Amino acid sequence: MVSPPTPSPRPPRPLRAPERLPPPLSESCDAKMSEEGNPASRPTPVQDVQGDGRWMSLVSDPARDSRESWGHHRFVADSKDKEPEVVFIGDSLVQLMHQCEIWRELFSPLHALNFGIGGDSTQHVLWRLENGELEHIRPKIVVVWVGTNNHGHTAEQVTGGIKAIVHLVNQRQPQARVVVLGLLPRGQHPNPLREKNRQVNELVRAALAGHPRAHFLDADPGFVHSDGTISHHDMYDYLHLSRLGYTPVCRALHSLLLRLLAQDQGQGVPLPELTP
């Protein structure tokens, strides 16, 4: 009986260059959720249902409710010839802030840019940031205020969208700090959307705790009265802030911005307590 031939020894496997370590578990999970499962963290442009291109618009539209209608292309153009220290990005609460005197008093001296678009949700802000609004500037701070328009998303999904925005800013602008403003209560009386915003704030606060370049600031100075109602003097439609309502929000934010800017300039100004 003939014995089977002895197999020749397998040549040694050539050495390969070491592979890059995978991202931390939380980062990889966030990325997977962004790409596959969470619509709030999937970059998406606004559908042009009016057919007038207002979201992408380069010029103002004085015919629209007698207010300036800023769009994505306008913001990209502004970023090419401005040198802001602070950039605000978000929804109508950011956009309308620019029309108040307190903006000129507190934020214009910081050479701030306002990239707010009414109606935007987290996925829309992500799309704008991925498509040019951060390309030509090097701000020291990016202020993010968005999430209250994510009506069809859970609190966990909205939180994922906000975290994705923070992560994207950290990637594109590593020198910049990110300040996330908490979502405001909404509605004249207690309601599910108000409760969801409260849950989002708790989740975002916990997610950013200990983050070296991101900070959560509760934007609510106490708009909800003891009986659970909100005054139209603070929120004229129980969603958008009046000039009176903007005042305490902007002053608290301005104080934080000055402290962060001073700290980065090595002036040793202590930071406020951001998370109780």
Short mmCIF file of N, CA and C in Angstrom, two decimals, residues 77-191:
data_model
loop_
_atom_site.label_atom_id
_atom_site.label_comp_id
_atom_site.label_asym_id
_atom_site.label_seq_id
_atom_site.Cartn_x
_atom_site.Cartn_y
_atom_site.Cartn_z
N ALA A 77 -21.25 80.86 1.17
CA ALA A 77 -20.62 82.08 0.65
C ALA A 77 -20.11 82.96 1.79
N ASP A 78 -20.89 83.09 2.86
CA ASP A 78 -20.45 83.90 4.00
C ASP A 78 -19.19 83.33 4.63
N SER A 79 -19.09 82.01 4.67
CA SER A 79 -17.93 81.40 5.31
C SER A 79 -16.64 81.62 4.53
N LYS A 80 -16.75 81.99 3.27
CA LYS A 80 -15.55 82.17 2.45
C LYS A 80 -14.88 83.52 2.67
N ASP A 81 -15.62 84.50 3.15
CA ASP A 81 -15.01 85.83 3.31
C ASP A 81 -15.19 86.39 4.72
N LYS A 82 -15.50 85.54 5.69
CA LYS A 82 -15.63 85.98 7.08
C LYS A 82 -14.66 85.19 7.95
N GLU A 83 -14.30 85.77 9.07
CA GLU A 83 -13.42 85.10 10.03
C GLU A 83 -14.07 85.13 11.41
N PRO A 84 -15.07 84.29 11.61
CA PRO A 84 -15.81 84.34 12.88
C PRO A 84 -15.05 83.66 14.01
N GLU A 85 -15.26 84.18 15.20
CA GLU A 85 -14.80 83.46 16.39
C GLU A 85 -15.83 82.43 16.83
N VAL A 86 -17.09 82.74 16.58
CA VAL A 86 -18.19 81.87 17.00
C VAL A 86 -19.14 81.67 15.82
N VAL A 87 -19.60 80.44 15.63
CA VAL A 87 -20.60 80.13 14.62
C VAL A 87 -21.80 79.50 15.32
N PHE A 88 -22.98 80.04 15.04
CA PHE A 88 -24.23 79.48 15.54
C PHE A 88 -24.87 78.68 14.42
N ILE A 89 -25.33 77.48 14.71
CA ILE A 89 -26.01 76.68 13.69
C ILE A 89 -27.19 75.97 14.32
N GLY A 90 -28.31 75.94 13.59
CA GLY A 90 -29.49 75.29 14.13
C GLY A 90 -30.74 75.67 13.37
N ASP A 91 -31.84 75.77 14.10
CA ASP A 91 -33.15 75.99 13.49
C ASP A 91 -33.58 77.45 13.66
N SER A 92 -34.90 77.68 13.70
CA SER A 92 -35.41 79.05 13.76
C SER A 92 -35.04 79.77 15.06
N LEU A 93 -34.83 79.03 16.15
CA LEU A 93 -34.43 79.69 17.39
C LEU A 93 -33.06 80.35 17.24
N VAL A 94 -32.22 79.78 16.40
CA VAL A 94 -30.94 80.41 16.06
C VAL A 94 -31.16 81.54 15.07
N GLN A 95 -31.91 81.27 14.02
CA GLN A 95 -32.12 82.27 12.97
C GLN A 95 -32.74 83.55 13.51
N LEU A 96 -33.79 83.43 14.33
CA LEU A 96 -34.50 84.61 14.82
C LEU A 96 -33.69 85.38 15.86
N MET A 97 -32.73 84.73 16.49
CA MET A 97 -31.87 85.42 17.44
C MET A 97 -31.15 86.59 16.77
N HIS A 98 -30.83 86.42 15.50
CA HIS A 98 -30.09 87.44 14.76
C HIS A 98 -30.88 88.73 14.61
N GLN A 99 -32.21 88.66 14.72
CA GLN A 99 -33.04 89.85 14.54
C GLN A 99 -33.21 90.66 15.81
N CYS A 100 -32.70 90.16 16.92
CA CYS A 100 -32.87 90.85 18.20
C CYS A 100 -31.68 91.76 18.48
N GLU A 101 -31.95 92.84 19.17
CA GLU A 101 -30.90 93.78 19.54
C GLU A 101 -29.82 93.12 20.38
N ILE A 102 -30.21 92.12 21.16
CA ILE A 102 -29.23 91.48 22.03
C ILE A 102 -28.18 90.73 21.22
N TRP A 103 -28.52 90.31 19.99
CA TRP A 103 -27.49 89.71 19.13
C TRP A 103 -26.41 90.74 18.82
N ARG A 104 -26.82 91.93 18.44
CA ARG A 104 -25.84 92.98 18.11
C ARG A 104 -25.05 93.40 19.34
N GLU A 105 -25.69 93.34 20.49
CA GLU A 105 -25.02 93.74 21.73
C GLU A 105 -23.99 92.70 22.18
N LEU A 106 -24.35 91.43 22.12
CA LEU A 106 -23.52 90.39 22.73
C LEU A 106 -22.68 89.61 21.74
N PHE A 107 -23.23 89.28 20.57
CA PHE A 107 -22.57 88.32 19.70
C PHE A 107 -21.89 88.95 18.48
N SER A 108 -22.37 90.09 18.02
CA SER A 108 -21.67 90.76 16.92
C SER A 108 -20.23 91.10 17.28
N PRO A 109 -19.93 91.55 18.53
CA PRO A 109 -18.53 91.80 18.88
C PRO A 109 -17.64 90.56 18.82
N LEU A 110 -18.25 89.37 18.83
CA LEU A 110 -17.48 88.13 18.72
C LEU A 110 -17.33 87.71 17.26
N HIS A 111 -17.74 88.59 16.34
CA HIS A 111 -17.68 88.27 14.90
C HIS A 111 -18.41 86.95 14.63
N ALA A 112 -19.61 86.84 15.21
CA ALA A 112 -20.36 85.59 15.11
C ALA A 112 -21.10 85.51 13.78
N LEU A 113 -21.17 84.28 13.25
CA LEU A 113 -21.99 83.99 12.08
C LEU A 113 -23.21 83.22 12.54
N ASN A 114 -24.35 83.50 11.91
CA ASN A 114 -25.60 82.85 12.25
C ASN A 114 -26.03 81.97 11.08
N PHE A 115 -25.94 80.65 11.27
CA PHE A 115 -26.33 79.68 10.25
C PHE A 115 -27.61 78.97 10.69
N GLY A 116 -28.62 79.73 11.06
CA GLY A 116 -29.89 79.15 11.47
C GLY A 116 -30.90 79.16 10.34
N ILE A 117 -31.64 78.06 10.19
CA ILE A 117 -32.70 77.96 9.19
C ILE A 117 -33.95 77.43 9.88
N GLY A 118 -35.05 78.17 9.75
CA GLY A 118 -36.30 77.76 10.37
C GLY A 118 -36.76 76.40 9.88
N GLY A 119 -37.19 75.56 10.81
CA GLY A 119 -37.70 74.24 10.48
C GLY A 119 -36.68 73.14 10.43
N ASP A 120 -35.40 73.47 10.53
CA ASP A 120 -34.37 72.43 10.43
C ASP A 120 -34.43 71.46 11.60
N SER A 121 -34.12 70.21 11.29
CA SER A 121 -33.93 69.16 12.28
C SER A 121 -32.47 68.74 12.28
N THR A 122 -32.12 67.80 13.14
CA THR A 122 -30.71 67.41 13.27
C THR A 122 -30.13 66.90 11.96
N GLN A 123 -30.90 66.11 11.21
CA GLN A 123 -30.38 65.53 9.97
C GLN A 123 -30.11 66.60 8.92
N HIS A 124 -30.87 67.69 8.96
CA HIS A 124 -30.65 68.79 8.01
C HIS A 124 -29.37 69.56 8.35
N VAL A 125 -29.15 69.80 9.64
CA VAL A 125 -27.92 70.46 10.06
C VAL A 125 -26.71 69.61 9.69
N LEU A 126 -26.81 68.31 9.88
CA LEU A 126 -25.70 67.42 9.51
C LEU A 126 -25.39 67.55 8.02
N TRP A 127 -26.41 67.58 7.19
CA TRP A 127 -26.18 67.70 5.74
C TRP A 127 -25.49 69.01 5.42
N ARG A 128 -25.94 70.09 6.04
CA ARG A 128 -25.33 71.39 5.76
C ARG A 128 -23.86 71.42 6.18
N LEU A 129 -23.57 70.84 7.34
CA LEU A 129 -22.18 70.84 7.80
C LEU A 129 -21.30 69.96 6.92
N GLU A 130 -21.86 68.90 6.38
CA GLU A 130 -21.08 68.03 5.50
C GLU A 130 -20.90 68.62 4.11
N ASN A 131 -21.63 69.67 3.80
CA ASN A 131 -21.62 70.21 2.44
C ASN A 131 -21.22 71.68 2.39
N GLY A 132 -20.18 72.02 3.14
CA GLY A 132 -19.52 73.29 2.90
C GLY A 132 -19.59 74.35 3.97
N GLU A 133 -20.50 74.25 4.93
CA GLU A 133 -20.65 75.35 5.87
C GLU A 133 -19.51 75.45 6.89
N LEU A 134 -18.68 74.43 6.96
CA LEU A 134 -17.51 74.48 7.85
C LEU A 134 -16.19 74.47 7.10
N GLU A 135 -16.23 74.62 5.79
CA GLU A 135 -15.04 74.38 4.98
C GLU A 135 -14.03 75.52 5.01
N HIS A 136 -14.46 76.76 5.11
CA HIS A 136 -13.56 77.89 4.89
C HIS A 136 -13.35 78.74 6.13
N ILE A 137 -13.74 78.26 7.27
CA ILE A 137 -13.63 79.02 8.51
C ILE A 137 -12.93 78.19 9.57
N ARG A 138 -12.43 78.88 10.59
CA ARG A 138 -11.80 78.21 11.73
C ARG A 138 -12.30 78.87 13.02
N PRO A 139 -13.57 78.65 13.35
CA PRO A 139 -14.11 79.28 14.56
C PRO A 139 -13.52 78.67 15.82
N LYS A 140 -13.56 79.44 16.87
CA LYS A 140 -13.11 78.93 18.16
C LYS A 140 -14.22 78.16 18.88
N ILE A 141 -15.46 78.53 18.59
CA ILE A 141 -16.61 77.87 19.22
C ILE A 141 -17.72 77.71 18.18
N VAL A 142 -18.37 76.55 18.18
CA VAL A 142 -19.56 76.30 17.38
C VAL A 142 -20.72 76.05 18.34
N VAL A 143 -21.75 76.89 18.24
CA VAL A 143 -22.94 76.75 19.08
C VAL A 143 -24.00 75.99 18.29
N VAL A 144 -24.52 74.92 18.87
CA VAL A 144 -25.51 74.07 18.21
C VAL A 144 -26.81 74.14 19.00
N TRP A 145 -27.89 74.49 18.29
CA TRP A 145 -29.21 74.53 18.93
C TRP A 145 -30.22 73.98 17.95
N VAL A 146 -30.53 72.70 18.07
CA VAL A 146 -31.42 72.03 17.13
C VAL A 146 -31.98 70.78 17.80
N GLY A 147 -33.14 70.34 17.32
CA GLY A 147 -33.73 69.11 17.84
C GLY A 147 -35.20 69.21 18.14
N THR A 148 -35.71 70.42 18.39
CA THR A 148 -37.12 70.53 18.74
C THR A 148 -38.04 70.26 17.57
N ASN A 149 -37.52 70.30 16.33
CA ASN A 149 -38.34 70.02 15.14
C ASN A 149 -38.31 68.55 14.73
N ASN A 150 -37.58 67.71 15.45
CA ASN A 150 -37.51 66.28 15.12
C ASN A 150 -38.77 65.57 15.63
N HIS A 151 -39.92 65.91 15.08
CA HIS A 151 -41.19 65.43 15.63
C HIS A 151 -41.35 63.92 15.50
N GLY A 152 -40.90 63.34 14.41
CA GLY A 152 -41.11 61.92 14.19
C GLY A 152 -40.05 61.02 14.79
N HIS A 153 -39.18 61.56 15.60
CA HIS A 153 -38.07 60.79 16.15
C HIS A 153 -38.19 60.68 17.66
N THR A 154 -37.67 59.60 18.19
CA THR A 154 -37.68 59.41 19.64
C THR A 154 -36.60 60.28 20.28
N ALA A 155 -36.68 60.39 21.60
CA ALA A 155 -35.66 61.16 22.32
C ALA A 155 -34.28 60.57 22.10
N GLU A 156 -34.20 59.25 22.05
CA GLU A 156 -32.91 58.60 21.82
C GLU A 156 -32.39 58.90 20.42
N GLN A 157 -33.26 58.94 19.43
CA GLN A 157 -32.83 59.25 18.06
C GLN A 157 -32.37 60.70 17.95
N VAL A 158 -33.11 61.61 18.56
CA VAL A 158 -32.70 63.02 18.52
C VAL A 158 -31.34 63.19 19.19
N THR A 159 -31.15 62.51 20.31
CA THR A 159 -29.85 62.56 20.99
C THR A 159 -28.75 62.05 20.07
N GLY A 160 -29.02 60.96 19.36
CA GLY A 160 -28.04 60.45 18.40
C GLY A 160 -27.72 61.45 17.32
N GLY A 161 -28.73 62.21 16.86
CA GLY A 161 -28.48 63.23 15.87
C GLY A 161 -27.61 64.35 16.39
N ILE A 162 -27.86 64.78 17.62
CA ILE A 162 -27.05 65.85 18.22
C ILE A 162 -25.63 65.37 18.44
N LYS A 163 -25.47 64.13 18.90
CA LYS A 163 -24.13 63.57 19.09
C LYS A 163 -23.39 63.48 17.76
N ALA A 164 -24.11 63.14 16.69
CA ALA A 164 -23.47 63.08 15.38
C ALA A 164 -23.00 64.45 14.93
N ILE A 165 -23.75 65.50 15.24
CA ILE A 165 -23.33 66.86 14.91
C ILE A 165 -22.06 67.22 15.67
N VAL A 166 -22.03 66.92 16.97
CA VAL A 166 -20.84 67.20 17.77
C VAL A 166 -19.64 66.46 17.21
N HIS A 167 -19.83 65.19 16.87
CA HIS A 167 -18.72 64.38 16.33
C HIS A 167 -18.22 64.96 15.01
N LEU A 168 -19.14 65.40 14.16
CA LEU A 168 -18.74 65.96 12.87
C LEU A 168 -17.97 67.26 13.05
N VAL A 169 -18.43 68.12 13.95
CA VAL A 169 -17.71 69.37 14.21
C VAL A 169 -16.32 69.07 14.76
N ASN A 170 -16.22 68.10 15.67
CA ASN A 170 -14.92 67.71 16.20
C ASN A 170 -13.98 67.24 15.10
N GLN A 171 -14.51 66.55 14.11
CA GLN A 171 -13.69 66.07 12.99
C GLN A 171 -13.27 67.21 12.07
N ARG A 172 -14.21 68.06 11.70
CA ARG A 172 -13.94 69.11 10.72
C ARG A 172 -13.25 70.33 11.34
N GLN A 173 -13.51 70.59 12.61
CA GLN A 173 -12.95 71.77 13.28
C GLN A 173 -12.38 71.33 14.63
N PRO A 174 -11.28 70.58 14.63
CA PRO A 174 -10.76 70.03 15.90
C PRO A 174 -10.32 71.09 16.89
N GLN A 175 -10.05 72.30 16.43
CA GLN A 175 -9.62 73.37 17.34
C GLN A 175 -10.81 73.99 18.07
N ALA A 176 -12.01 73.74 17.60
CA ALA A 176 -13.19 74.44 18.12
C ALA A 176 -13.85 73.67 19.26
N ARG A 177 -14.35 74.43 20.20
CA ARG A 177 -15.23 73.86 21.21
C ARG A 177 -16.66 73.85 20.65
N VAL A 178 -17.47 72.93 21.15
CA VAL A 178 -18.88 72.86 20.75
C VAL A 178 -19.73 73.12 21.98
N VAL A 179 -20.64 74.05 21.86
CA VAL A 179 -21.61 74.32 22.93
C VAL A 179 -22.98 73.89 22.42
N VAL A 180 -23.58 72.92 23.09
CA VAL A 180 -24.92 72.44 22.73
C VAL A 180 -25.92 73.07 23.70
N LEU A 181 -26.85 73.84 23.15
CA LEU A 181 -27.90 74.41 23.98
C LEU A 181 -29.02 73.39 24.15
N GLY A 182 -29.50 73.26 25.37
CA GLY A 182 -30.61 72.35 25.63
C GLY A 182 -31.88 72.81 24.95
N LEU A 183 -32.74 71.85 24.62
CA LEU A 183 -34.02 72.17 23.99
C LEU A 183 -34.93 72.84 25.01
N LEU A 184 -35.69 73.82 24.53
CA LEU A 184 -36.59 74.55 25.41
C LEU A 184 -37.90 73.78 25.60
N PRO A 185 -38.58 74.01 26.72
CA PRO A 185 -39.95 73.50 26.84
C PRO A 185 -40.83 74.18 25.80
N ARG A 186 -41.89 73.54 25.39
CA ARG A 186 -42.74 74.10 24.35
C ARG A 186 -44.20 73.79 24.65
N GLY A 187 -45.10 74.60 24.09
CA GLY A 187 -46.52 74.44 24.35
C GLY A 187 -46.96 75.22 25.58
N GLN A 188 -48.15 75.80 25.52
CA GLN A 188 -48.63 76.60 26.64
C GLN A 188 -48.83 75.74 27.88
N HIS A 189 -49.24 74.49 27.68
CA HIS A 189 -49.50 73.58 28.79
C HIS A 189 -48.63 72.33 28.62
N PRO A 190 -48.47 71.53 29.68
CA PRO A 190 -47.68 70.30 29.57
C PRO A 190 -48.19 69.42 28.42
N ASN A 191 -47.26 68.82 27.69
CA ASN A 191 -47.62 68.03 26.52
C ASN A 191 -46.50 67.06 26.20
#
